[in-house]
Amino acid sequence: MINAEALIRRKRDGGKLSEAEIAALVAGYTAGATPDYQLSAWLMAVYFRGLDAEETRALTRAMLHSGRVLKLPPGLPVADKHSTGGVGDKTSLVIAPLAACCDVRVPMISGRGLGHTGGTLDKLESIPGMRVRLSLGEFEAVLERLGCAMIGQTEEIAPADRRLYALRDVTATVESLPLITASILSKKLAEGLDALMLDVKLGDGAFLQAPEQAQTLAATMIRIGEEMGVKVEALLTDMEQPLGRAVGNALEVEECLETLEGGGPAELRELSLELTARMVALARSANAGAAAGAEARTAARAECERALASGAARERFIAMVEAQGAQPGCLEKPRRLPPARLQAEIAAPRAGYVRAARARALGTAAMLLGAGRRQVDDAIDPAAGLRLRAQPGDWVEAGASLCTLYYNQADRLPPARALAASAFELGDEAPAPRPLVWKRMAAAEFAAGGNGVPL
Ligand code: URA
């Protein structure tokens, strides 16, 4: 029997926990023996005091082994992508079927919305009938047949992360580098991967906003992931403004379908292609025991572009969601995604250039409209959210719409409207453009003494 109070106290006072103590804490919580209030206190102590590299590795391992680790039959490479979380960050829905079209298996285990950011599972569940809680057998069967499947943490796979993730969401303990590292790596390593592509967000809407923090997070995840036997690479990408135009679950699924149909916002298409091409090249190199070179990445990118243009990726996505219970034909046009009954516009108070559309305020506004949770057991409104009508760099006339809000409950509008309006900054000069991808980071560069390469 562990003494949770003593472990909380030691972390609170800046002390170090052993691997066995961390394992016992995680096991106790997962089994229901240690209550939420003690874990919440420990998480807050970690938030302030941090974990060192050994403790972070121990936490990752304990969370990984809280459930089973998938062991897929040998054959095609196995890979996944994971993002540290953002607003309108929906690339997973494009990447999984796209990589499967390139003969890379993608057993994607994702999370729910956290704070102001959306979650892949909540987006998928806005598709009528779609099930993200599959048994391991069902998951493996979809994967075997279609090369990709998308589920949440189960009682069998990474159950500790499922519970801790939900607890962090409502105890203001998300923005912690070691907790994010252990959360992401534990559920991703449980997939039995050859390669993991990380999308580490930086900027206003990212959990860790400063470039140095994002870089440290990427470096930590690469080091721990590679030590645990998986090839890991990261792109540091911009989250100052939402990715694409849609924020909110059904709205984002619609935007992903547009992207899979060859359209969609340019940034969403570009980031999805870049992450998939790198992930495919990394997975193939891991499988072949070689380094992923520029030529392999260029070839993978061309394959991805062909899979989008031919409609193969779109078909694969639809086959996957239907295999997971989605109503047949519900994603054909006219699509049967849930619509919102009510809409409101945020109008530009003056003419000018849009200088900012801050992701955090917009993500929080979408959450307040019903797209996310304020408390752990809040129900999501799949139709709620917003759509940007103007983005940084655009010129708008006074009174033009900056953004449309979608909602079903009238009392949710006032706070969301105020927050969404505060997200926009208008001025006389266009803002300097921000790169979509800031940097690429890989283990080989650390070995050579570098710290990632600017793109
Ligand atoms: N994504 C995760 O899976 N976990 C975190 O803690 C943050 C983002």
PDB file of N, CA, C and O in Angstrom, residues 322-345:
ATOM      1  N   GLU A 322     -16.866   3.967 -41.579  1.00  0.00           N
ATOM      2  CA  GLU A 322     -18.005   3.049 -41.708  1.00  0.00           C
ATOM      3  C   GLU A 322     -17.701   1.710 -41.031  1.00  0.00           C
ATOM      4  O   GLU A 322     -18.577   1.113 -40.403  1.00  0.00           O
ATOM      5  N   ALA A 323     -16.433   1.281 -41.137  1.00  0.00           N
ATOM      6  CA  ALA A 323     -16.061   0.029 -40.449  1.00  0.00           C
ATOM      7  C   ALA A 323     -16.172   0.213 -38.938  1.00  0.00           C
ATOM      8  O   ALA A 323     -16.339  -0.737 -38.193  1.00  0.00           O
ATOM      9  N   GLN A 324     -16.087   1.453 -38.465  1.00  0.00           N
ATOM     10  CA  GLN A 324     -16.210   1.739 -37.028  1.00  0.00           C
ATOM     11  C   GLN A 324     -17.627   2.217 -36.683  1.00  0.00           C
ATOM     12  O   GLN A 324     -17.819   2.893 -35.675  1.00  0.00           O
ATOM     13  N   GLY A 325     -18.584   1.911 -37.522  1.00  0.00           N
ATOM     14  CA  GLY A 325     -19.981   2.125 -37.143  1.00  0.00           C
ATOM     15  C   GLY A 325     -20.676   3.324 -37.752  1.00  0.00           C
ATOM     16  O   GLY A 325     -21.879   3.506 -37.538  1.00  0.00           O
ATOM     17  N   ALA A 326     -19.946   4.205 -38.477  1.00  0.00           N
ATOM     18  CA  ALA A 326     -20.599   5.400 -39.038  1.00  0.00           C
ATOM     19  C   ALA A 326     -21.715   4.969 -39.989  1.00  0.00           C
ATOM     20  O   ALA A 326     -21.586   3.962 -40.703  1.00  0.00           O
ATOM     21  N   GLN A 327     -22.804   5.743 -40.002  1.00  0.00           N
ATOM     22  CA  GLN A 327     -23.931   5.412 -40.882  1.00  0.00           C
ATOM     23  C   GLN A 327     -23.460   5.457 -42.322  1.00  0.00           C
ATOM     24  O   GLN A 327     -22.916   6.481 -42.761  1.00  0.00           O
ATOM     25  N   PRO A 328     -23.678   4.380 -43.085  1.00  0.00           N
ATOM     26  CA  PRO A 328     -23.213   4.374 -44.478  1.00  0.00           C
ATOM     27  C   PRO A 328     -23.778   5.573 -45.233  1.00  0.00           C
ATOM     28  O   PRO A 328     -24.954   5.912 -45.092  1.00  0.00           O
ATOM     29  N   GLY A 329     -22.940   6.234 -45.996  1.00  0.00           N
ATOM     30  CA  GLY A 329     -23.378   7.350 -46.839  1.00  0.00           C
ATOM     31  C   GLY A 329     -23.497   8.682 -46.121  1.00  0.00           C
ATOM     32  O   GLY A 329     -23.751   9.699 -46.758  1.00  0.00           O
ATOM     33  N   CYS A 330     -23.277   8.707 -44.780  1.00  0.00           N
ATOM     34  CA  CYS A 330     -23.530   9.968 -44.073  1.00  0.00           C
ATOM     35  C   CYS A 330     -22.501  11.043 -44.404  1.00  0.00           C
ATOM     36  O   CYS A 330     -22.727  12.217 -44.149  1.00  0.00           O
ATOM     37  N   LEU A 331     -21.375  10.660 -45.008  1.00  0.00           N
ATOM     38  CA  LEU A 331     -20.376  11.672 -45.349  1.00  0.00           C
ATOM     39  C   LEU A 331     -20.408  12.039 -46.830  1.00  0.00           C
ATOM     40  O   LEU A 331     -19.602  12.836 -47.305  1.00  0.00           O
ATOM     41  N   GLU A 332     -21.339  11.401 -47.568  1.00  0.00           N
ATOM     42  CA  GLU A 332     -21.530  11.817 -48.968  1.00  0.00           C
ATOM     43  C   GLU A 332     -22.322  13.115 -48.954  1.00  0.00           C
ATOM     44  O   GLU A 332     -23.049  13.407 -48.012  1.00  0.00           O
ATOM     45  N   LYS A 333     -22.208  13.902 -50.051  1.00  0.00           N
ATOM     46  CA  LYS A 333     -22.958  15.174 -50.075  1.00  0.00           C
ATOM     47  C   LYS A 333     -24.402  14.943 -50.480  1.00  0.00           C
ATOM     48  O   LYS A 333     -24.632  14.155 -51.394  1.00  0.00           O
ATOM     49  N   PRO A 334     -25.436  15.569 -49.893  1.00  0.00           N
ATOM     50  CA  PRO A 334     -25.301  16.451 -48.743  1.00  0.00           C
ATOM     51  C   PRO A 334     -25.010  15.647 -47.476  1.00  0.00           C
ATOM     52  O   PRO A 334     -25.671  14.653 -47.201  1.00  0.00           O
ATOM     53  N   ARG A 335     -23.994  16.088 -46.736  1.00  0.00           N
ATOM     54  CA  ARG A 335     -23.546  15.309 -45.585  1.00  0.00           C
ATOM     55  C   ARG A 335     -24.552  15.407 -44.445  1.00  0.00           C
ATOM     56  O   ARG A 335     -25.220  16.423 -44.295  1.00  0.00           O
ATOM     57  N   ARG A 336     -24.553  14.346 -43.645  1.00  0.00           N
ATOM     58  CA  ARG A 336     -25.507  14.330 -42.531  1.00  0.00           C
ATOM     59  C   ARG A 336     -24.777  14.562 -41.206  1.00  0.00           C
ATOM     60  O   ARG A 336     -25.012  13.869 -40.227  1.00  0.00           O
ATOM     61  N   LEU A 337     -23.899  15.559 -41.192  1.00  0.00           N
ATOM     62  CA  LEU A 337     -23.246  15.928 -39.929  1.00  0.00           C
ATOM     63  C   LEU A 337     -24.176  16.858 -39.177  1.00  0.00           C
ATOM     64  O   LEU A 337     -24.918  17.625 -39.792  1.00  0.00           O
ATOM     65  N   PRO A 338     -24.146  16.818 -37.831  1.00  0.00           N
ATOM     66  CA  PRO A 338     -25.141  17.604 -37.088  1.00  0.00           C
ATOM     67  C   PRO A 338     -24.980  19.117 -37.322  1.00  0.00           C
ATOM     68  O   PRO A 338     -23.881  19.650 -37.151  1.00  0.00           O
ATOM     69  N   PRO A 339     -26.061  19.822 -37.726  1.00  0.00           N
ATOM     70  CA  PRO A 339     -25.987  21.270 -37.899  1.00  0.00           C
ATOM     71  C   PRO A 339     -26.396  21.993 -36.609  1.00  0.00           C
ATOM     72  O   PRO A 339     -27.139  21.454 -35.798  1.00  0.00           O
ATOM     73  N   ALA A 340     -25.920  23.230 -36.428  1.00  0.00           N
ATOM     74  CA  ALA A 340     -26.343  24.031 -35.270  1.00  0.00           C
ATOM     75  C   ALA A 340     -27.605  24.796 -35.648  1.00  0.00           C
ATOM     76  O   ALA A 340     -27.771  25.197 -36.794  1.00  0.00           O
ATOM     77  N   ARG A 341     -28.495  25.001 -34.666  1.00  0.00           N
ATOM     78  CA  ARG A 341     -29.746  25.727 -34.937  1.00  0.00           C
ATOM     79  C   ARG A 341     -29.494  27.222 -35.027  1.00  0.00           C
ATOM     80  O   ARG A 341     -30.200  27.944 -35.697  1.00  0.00           O
ATOM     81  N   LEU A 342     -28.471  27.711 -34.300  1.00  0.00           N
ATOM     82  CA  LEU A 342     -28.289  29.164 -34.167  1.00  0.00           C
ATOM     83  C   LEU A 342     -26.910  29.591 -34.680  1.00  0.00           C
ATOM     84  O   LEU A 342     -25.935  28.812 -34.593  1.00  0.00           O
ATOM     85  N   GLN A 343     -26.852  30.802 -35.195  1.00  0.00           N
ATOM     86  CA  GLN A 343     -25.580  31.353 -35.697  1.00  0.00           C
ATOM     87  C   GLN A 343     -25.479  32.812 -35.302  1.00  0.00           C
ATOM     88  O   GLN A 343     -26.496  33.505 -35.226  1.00  0.00           O
ATOM     89  N   ALA A 344     -24.272  33.302 -35.097  1.00  0.00           N
ATOM     90  CA  ALA A 344     -24.067  34.739 -34.857  1.00  0.00           C
ATOM     91  C   ALA A 344     -22.757  35.133 -35.522  1.00  0.00           C
ATOM     92  O   ALA A 344     -21.841  34.303 -35.642  1.00  0.00           O
ATOM     93  N   GLU A 345     -22.695  36.384 -35.963  1.00  0.00           N
ATOM     94  CA  GLU A 345     -21.473  36.855 -36.634  1.00  0.00           C
ATOM     95  C   GLU A 345     -20.690  37.766 -35.692  1.00  0.00           C
ATOM     96  O   GLU A 345     -21.284  38.526 -34.917  1.00  0.00           O
TER      97      GLU A 345
END
